[in-house]
Amino acid sequence: MNKDKMINGIISAILLALLFGLVVLLDHTLPTTGIAMTVLQKCCIYSLVAVSMNLLNGFTGLFSLGQAGFMLLGAYTYGILTIPVDARPSVYQYFDGGIVQFSVPFWVGILAAGCVAALFAWLIGLPVLRLKSDYLAIATLGFAEILRAFCQWDKLGGLTNGSNMLRKYPSFNTLLFPFTVSVICIAVIVLLINSSYGRAFKAIRDDEVAAEAMGINLAHHKRMSFCISSFFAGIGGALLAMFQTTVQASAFKTNMTYEILLVVVIGGLGSVTGSIIATFLFYLCSEWWLRFLDSEIMIGAFKVPLLRPGFRKVVFSIVIMVIVLFARKGIMGDREFSVAAVRRWFGKHRSSGSEGKEEKA
C-alpha cells in the first residue's frame, strides 16, 4: 500500500512539473495581450474561486450565494493597501488623497485580502449560519449586495474611492503568477478536505443530526468552512483585481456569483477536479472557442445562416442545458480525477477484459 502511494505521488509530481513547464512555455510563446493569454489567466483565477465555493456548497452542504461579496472585499483590500503612496493623490483625487497613506508589498496585500474576507465571513456567520437552505442563500446574497452599495457610498470615499475606480496598484501580465497562486491555494483546500476537518464537513453535508450525534460541533465546523471558503474567495478577488488592473464595486454583481455557481454545478458538487475542469471549459468556450459564431461566414456565395453577434451565447446556453440534462451530477459528480483513480480504472478494465477472454476460451 505504501509502495502504491509512493508511485502515485511520484507520478503526480511529474505531471505537475510538466504542467508548470507547459505554463512557462505558454508564457513565453503567447502574446501578453492576446485573447488566449487573457482567457487562460481568467480561468486560473476563477478555478480557485469555484473550488472555494465548492468547499462550502459541495463539501459542507451550505447553500451560500455571497461569493461575489467576498471577492469584492478581497479586491478592495488589495487595491487600497498596495496603491503606491505617490500615486494616491491622483487615484483619490476627489477625497483628498484618501485615508490610507502607506502601501504594502503585493504578497502582503493578497494575504490581507483573504484575511479581511475571512473576518467579515466570521462576523456574518454568527447570525447567518443559523439559517438553512434557501434562507441562507438569500441572506448571503443580500450581504453581497449591501456590501457593493456600501463600497460605492461617498461617505466611505476616503477608503474605497466611492463610485470611482481604484487603480495604479501592482498587477501581472504573465500566466505563471495566477497559475502558481491558484495551485497553492487549491492544494491547501485539497489537504483540508482530506483531513479530519474535511470528513466532518462531509458528515454535516450528508446528515447534520448524525454528525452531531457523532460529536461534531455543527456551529464551529460550519463557521470554519464559511471562513476558509471566504478567505480563498478574497484571494481570488485580489487576483481578479490584479488581472483587471482596476477595481470598481459595480463589477461585482450577483451575476458573478451565479456564474461561479453554474461552474460548480457543471463540474459536480463535491469534486475539486470537476470545478477546475468546468471552469476551463466554461470560460474557454464562452470567451474564446465559440467566438466565430458571432461573425458572419461566407462559403463562396453562400452565407452561413444564423451566425451573427450574440449567437455564441445561444449555442453556449444549449450546451449547458445538454450537460445539465444528461449529466445530472455534473461532469465529475462527486468523484476526483487522480493518478490512483486512473490506475484503478485501467486495472478494472484490464481484469474484466481478461475474464472475458477466459470465458470465451
XYZ file of C-alpha atoms in Angstrom:
361
model
C 0.000 0.000 0.000
C 2.824 2.391 0.868
C 4.554 1.466 -2.396
C 1.403 2.369 -4.364
C 1.148 5.703 -2.554
C 4.792 6.434 -3.330
C 4.312 5.583 -7.031
C 1.167 7.724 -7.219
C 2.993 10.595 -5.528
C 5.927 10.374 -7.952
C 3.618 10.278 -10.990
C 1.589 13.223 -9.622
C 4.773 15.238 -9.047
C 5.971 14.519 -12.600
C 2.603 15.531 -14.070
C 2.568 18.743 -12.006
C 6.117 19.559 -13.134
C 5.095 19.000 -16.765
C 2.086 21.249 -16.235
C 4.299 24.001 -14.810
C 6.612 23.549 -17.782
C 3.667 23.940 -20.164
C 2.576 27.134 -18.390
C 6.115 28.566 -18.632
C 6.173 27.674 -22.343
C 2.815 29.384 -22.908
C 4.103 32.437 -21.029
C 6.969 32.757 -23.485
C 5.014 31.994 -26.668
C 1.580 33.593 -26.252
C 1.201 37.380 -26.703
C 0.658 39.014 -23.312
C -2.319 40.992 -24.610
C -3.787 38.217 -26.781
C -7.149 36.601 -26.149
C -5.587 33.209 -25.375
C -3.430 34.621 -22.563
C -6.310 36.700 -21.184
C -8.762 33.793 -21.070
C -6.239 31.374 -19.529
C -5.396 33.897 -16.795
C -9.100 34.294 -16.076
C -9.534 30.506 -15.958
C -6.777 30.185 -13.337
C -8.388 32.837 -11.135
C -11.941 31.549 -11.395
C -10.877 27.928 -10.846
C -9.694 28.964 -7.367
C -12.958 30.820 -6.686
C -15.029 27.853 -7.937
C -13.130 25.399 -5.706
C -13.567 27.721 -2.714
C -17.313 27.859 -3.382
C -17.440 24.077 -3.782
C -15.815 23.688 -0.366
C -18.840 25.426 1.138
C -21.686 24.352 -1.145
C -20.480 20.926 -2.254
C -18.470 19.548 0.657
C -20.236 21.182 3.623
C -23.729 21.459 2.146
C -24.197 25.175 2.919
C -26.017 26.944 0.099
C -24.282 30.325 0.046
C -24.525 32.994 -2.658
C -22.165 35.555 -1.169
C -19.045 34.692 -3.169
C -19.061 37.914 -5.202
C -19.215 39.929 -1.965
C -16.128 38.220 -0.531
C -14.306 38.650 -3.836
C -15.203 42.354 -3.689
C -13.732 42.593 -0.182
C -10.546 40.912 -1.363
C -10.234 43.119 -4.433
C -10.779 46.353 -2.485
C -8.449 45.308 0.329
C -5.691 44.532 -2.140
C -6.213 47.742 -4.097
C -6.399 50.004 -1.040
C -3.260 48.574 0.585
C -0.982 48.294 -2.456
C -1.510 51.613 -4.298
C 1.861 53.441 -4.122
C 1.881 56.467 -1.819
C 2.898 58.857 -4.585
C 0.004 57.657 -6.768
C -2.699 58.087 -4.113
C -3.382 61.813 -4.751
C -4.281 61.063 -8.391
C -6.342 57.956 -7.531
C -8.210 59.597 -4.620
C -8.387 62.987 -6.328
C -11.942 63.627 -5.084
C -11.192 62.581 -1.498
C -8.016 64.487 -0.574
C -5.653 61.603 -1.268
C -7.589 59.044 0.793
C -7.321 57.896 4.392
C -4.640 55.225 3.941
C -1.252 56.864 3.404
C 1.011 53.824 3.180
C 1.429 50.843 0.878
C 2.438 47.225 1.404
C 4.097 44.646 -0.917
C 1.754 42.843 -3.277
C 2.042 39.484 -1.472
C 1.060 41.117 1.830
C -1.904 42.686 0.035
C -3.005 39.269 -1.272
C -2.843 37.682 2.187
C -4.621 40.692 3.705
C -7.361 40.341 1.090
C -8.045 36.781 2.235
C -7.896 37.710 5.924
C -10.349 40.621 5.588
C -12.796 38.421 3.671
C -12.488 35.700 6.334
C -13.022 38.259 9.122
C -16.239 39.520 7.531
C -17.335 35.913 6.980
C -16.843 35.189 10.679
C -18.891 38.265 11.684
C -21.661 37.498 9.202
C -21.617 33.806 10.003
C -22.534 34.347 13.650
C -26.197 35.147 12.841
C -26.489 33.888 9.253
C -25.247 30.304 9.647
C -28.233 29.553 11.888
C -30.273 29.592 8.673
C -30.524 26.709 6.236
C -31.020 26.078 2.541
C -32.721 28.899 0.598
C -32.814 31.226 3.618
C -29.021 31.072 3.940
C -28.659 31.730 0.204
C -30.914 34.797 0.389
C -29.104 36.155 3.461
C -25.628 35.796 1.913
C -26.846 37.233 -1.389
C -28.270 40.221 0.473
C -24.953 40.703 2.272
C -23.097 40.834 -1.053
C -25.492 43.439 -2.438
C -25.316 45.592 0.716
C -21.525 45.415 0.638
C -21.450 46.513 -3.007
C -23.646 49.514 -2.179
C -21.507 50.470 0.827
C -18.300 50.427 -1.235
C -19.850 52.979 -3.615
C -21.048 55.237 -0.766
C -19.341 58.629 -0.906
C -19.082 58.764 2.902
C -16.542 55.920 2.622
C -14.827 57.533 -0.356
C -11.653 58.246 1.598
C -11.198 54.468 1.874
C -12.959 52.908 -1.132
C -12.843 55.919 -3.505
C -16.646 55.870 -3.702
C -18.009 55.042 -7.141
C -14.628 55.799 -8.726
C -12.091 53.151 -9.673
C -9.087 52.039 -7.674
C -6.064 51.775 -9.969
C -2.258 52.055 -10.235
C -1.642 49.125 -7.891
C 0.693 46.202 -8.793
C -0.707 43.780 -11.384
C 0.609 40.912 -13.518
C 0.930 40.201 -17.234
C 2.004 36.559 -17.070
C 0.164 33.250 -16.807
C 2.588 31.719 -14.318
C 1.684 34.050 -11.429
C -2.100 33.391 -11.213
C -1.486 29.717 -12.020
C 1.031 29.318 -9.173
C -1.112 31.137 -6.602
C -4.212 29.147 -7.601
C -2.350 25.808 -7.474
C -1.003 26.543 -3.989
C -4.430 27.619 -2.677
C -6.259 24.669 -4.261
C -3.628 22.289 -2.842
C -4.321 23.681 0.645
C -8.074 23.184 0.122
C -7.495 19.582 -1.018
C -5.368 18.868 2.063
C -8.126 20.335 4.230
C -10.811 18.207 2.532
C -8.751 15.049 3.102
C -8.167 15.890 6.773
C -10.409 15.182 9.756
C -11.989 18.619 9.290
C -12.915 17.715 5.719
C -14.521 14.479 6.892
C -16.505 16.497 9.434
C -17.666 18.875 6.666
C -18.867 15.919 4.583
C -20.648 14.419 7.581
C -22.521 17.695 8.125
C -23.468 17.740 4.441
C -24.777 14.176 4.493
C -26.724 14.297 7.766
C -26.499 17.036 10.398
C -28.320 15.001 13.068
C -25.986 12.023 12.655
C -22.940 14.319 12.563
C -23.977 15.985 15.823
C -24.610 12.587 17.390
C -21.029 11.634 16.492
C -19.755 14.622 18.488
C -19.179 17.102 15.665
C -19.740 20.711 16.713
C -22.031 21.893 13.905
C -21.755 25.629 14.544
C -17.963 25.530 14.837
C -17.384 23.493 11.683
C -19.916 25.442 9.614
C -18.271 28.699 10.639
C -14.840 27.255 9.869
C -15.914 26.145 6.380
C -17.564 29.521 5.742
C -14.443 31.468 6.807
C -11.996 29.279 4.875
C -14.114 29.449 1.727
C -14.315 33.230 2.084
C -10.564 33.505 2.685
C -9.780 31.884 -0.658
C -12.561 33.846 -2.360
C -10.856 37.003 -1.060
C -7.547 35.866 -2.556
C -9.408 35.179 -5.809
C -10.778 38.730 -5.647
C -7.261 40.115 -5.205
C -6.068 38.128 -8.241
C -9.054 39.400 -10.221
C -8.163 42.981 -9.257
C -4.622 42.411 -10.497
C -5.959 40.850 -13.693
C -8.367 43.718 -14.435
C -5.877 46.432 -13.276
C -8.819 48.407 -11.820
C -11.380 47.794 -9.066
C -14.934 49.091 -9.106
C -17.774 47.763 -6.984
C -20.271 47.837 -9.854
C -18.430 44.896 -11.487
C -19.164 42.514 -8.568
C -22.834 41.895 -9.299
C -24.960 38.876 -8.443
C -24.374 37.570 -11.973
C -20.785 36.849 -10.938
C -21.954 34.565 -8.122
C -24.497 32.823 -10.357
C -21.782 32.224 -12.964
C -19.461 30.664 -10.380
C -22.307 28.537 -9.004
C -23.095 27.349 -12.534
C -19.461 26.297 -12.981
C -19.540 24.385 -9.679
C -22.769 22.578 -10.616
C -21.479 21.699 -14.102
C -18.248 20.323 -12.633
C -20.002 18.439 -9.850
C -20.834 19.353 -6.271
C -18.191 17.713 -4.117
C -15.460 17.424 -6.773
C -12.405 19.691 -6.802
C -11.162 18.480 -10.177
C -14.697 18.819 -11.528
C -14.732 22.521 -10.594
C -11.343 23.079 -12.254
C -12.279 21.246 -15.461
C -15.656 23.010 -15.639
C -14.034 26.432 -15.113
C -11.656 25.978 -18.034
C -14.355 24.538 -20.295
C -16.828 27.285 -19.356
C -14.552 30.277 -19.989
C -12.635 28.793 -22.914
C -15.885 28.022 -24.728
C -17.815 31.161 -23.806
C -14.999 33.671 -24.372
C -12.699 32.074 -26.936
C -13.571 28.862 -28.802
C -17.118 29.852 -29.798
C -16.332 33.430 -30.833
C -16.504 32.505 -34.524
C -20.279 32.109 -34.098
C -20.593 35.875 -33.542
C -19.396 36.791 -37.039
C -20.897 36.118 -40.441
C -19.161 33.432 -42.528
C -19.333 33.205 -46.311
C -18.640 29.946 -48.145
C -18.314 31.127 -51.716
C -21.534 32.957 -52.498
C -23.388 31.105 -49.698
C -23.889 32.831 -46.361
C -23.968 30.513 -43.348
C -27.344 31.122 -41.645
C -27.880 32.206 -38.016
C -24.277 33.360 -37.451
C -24.459 36.880 -36.036
C -23.414 38.838 -32.903
C -24.798 37.102 -29.799
C -25.339 33.689 -31.418
C -22.370 32.369 -29.416
C -24.378 32.800 -26.190
C -27.322 30.890 -27.653
C -25.163 27.897 -28.592
C -23.341 28.002 -25.265
C -26.652 28.023 -23.363
C -27.812 24.970 -25.312
C -24.555 23.164 -24.472
C -25.065 23.925 -20.775
C -28.659 22.641 -20.921
C -27.488 19.394 -22.539
C -24.841 18.878 -19.836
C -27.360 19.517 -17.047
C -29.939 17.191 -18.618
C -27.641 14.252 -19.346
C -25.125 14.652 -16.522
C -27.354 15.335 -13.531
C -24.445 15.280 -11.073
C -22.127 17.299 -13.301
C -19.100 16.269 -15.298
C -17.317 14.546 -12.388
C -20.174 14.136 -9.908
C -18.536 13.693 -6.510
C -15.513 11.867 -7.954
C -11.981 13.163 -8.358
C -9.541 12.792 -11.224
C -6.288 11.394 -9.872
C -3.439 9.103 -10.852
C -4.696 6.436 -8.442
C -8.218 6.602 -9.924
C -6.873 6.238 -13.492
C -4.732 3.267 -12.468
C -7.732 1.604 -10.770
C -9.882 2.255 -13.854
C -7.305 0.687 -16.204
C -6.783 -2.218 -13.810
C -10.526 -2.844 -13.607
C -10.992 -2.839 -17.379
C -7.900 -4.954 -17.936
C -9.136 -7.570 -15.464
C -12.657 -7.560 -16.965
C -11.117 -7.990 -20.436
C -9.012 -10.946 -19.327
C -12.037 -12.555 -17.661
C -13.982 -12.209 -20.906
C -11.192 -13.936 -22.852
C -11.107 -16.791 -20.316
C -14.871 -17.292 -20.632
C -14.609 -17.456 -24.433
C -11.771 -19.981 -24.135
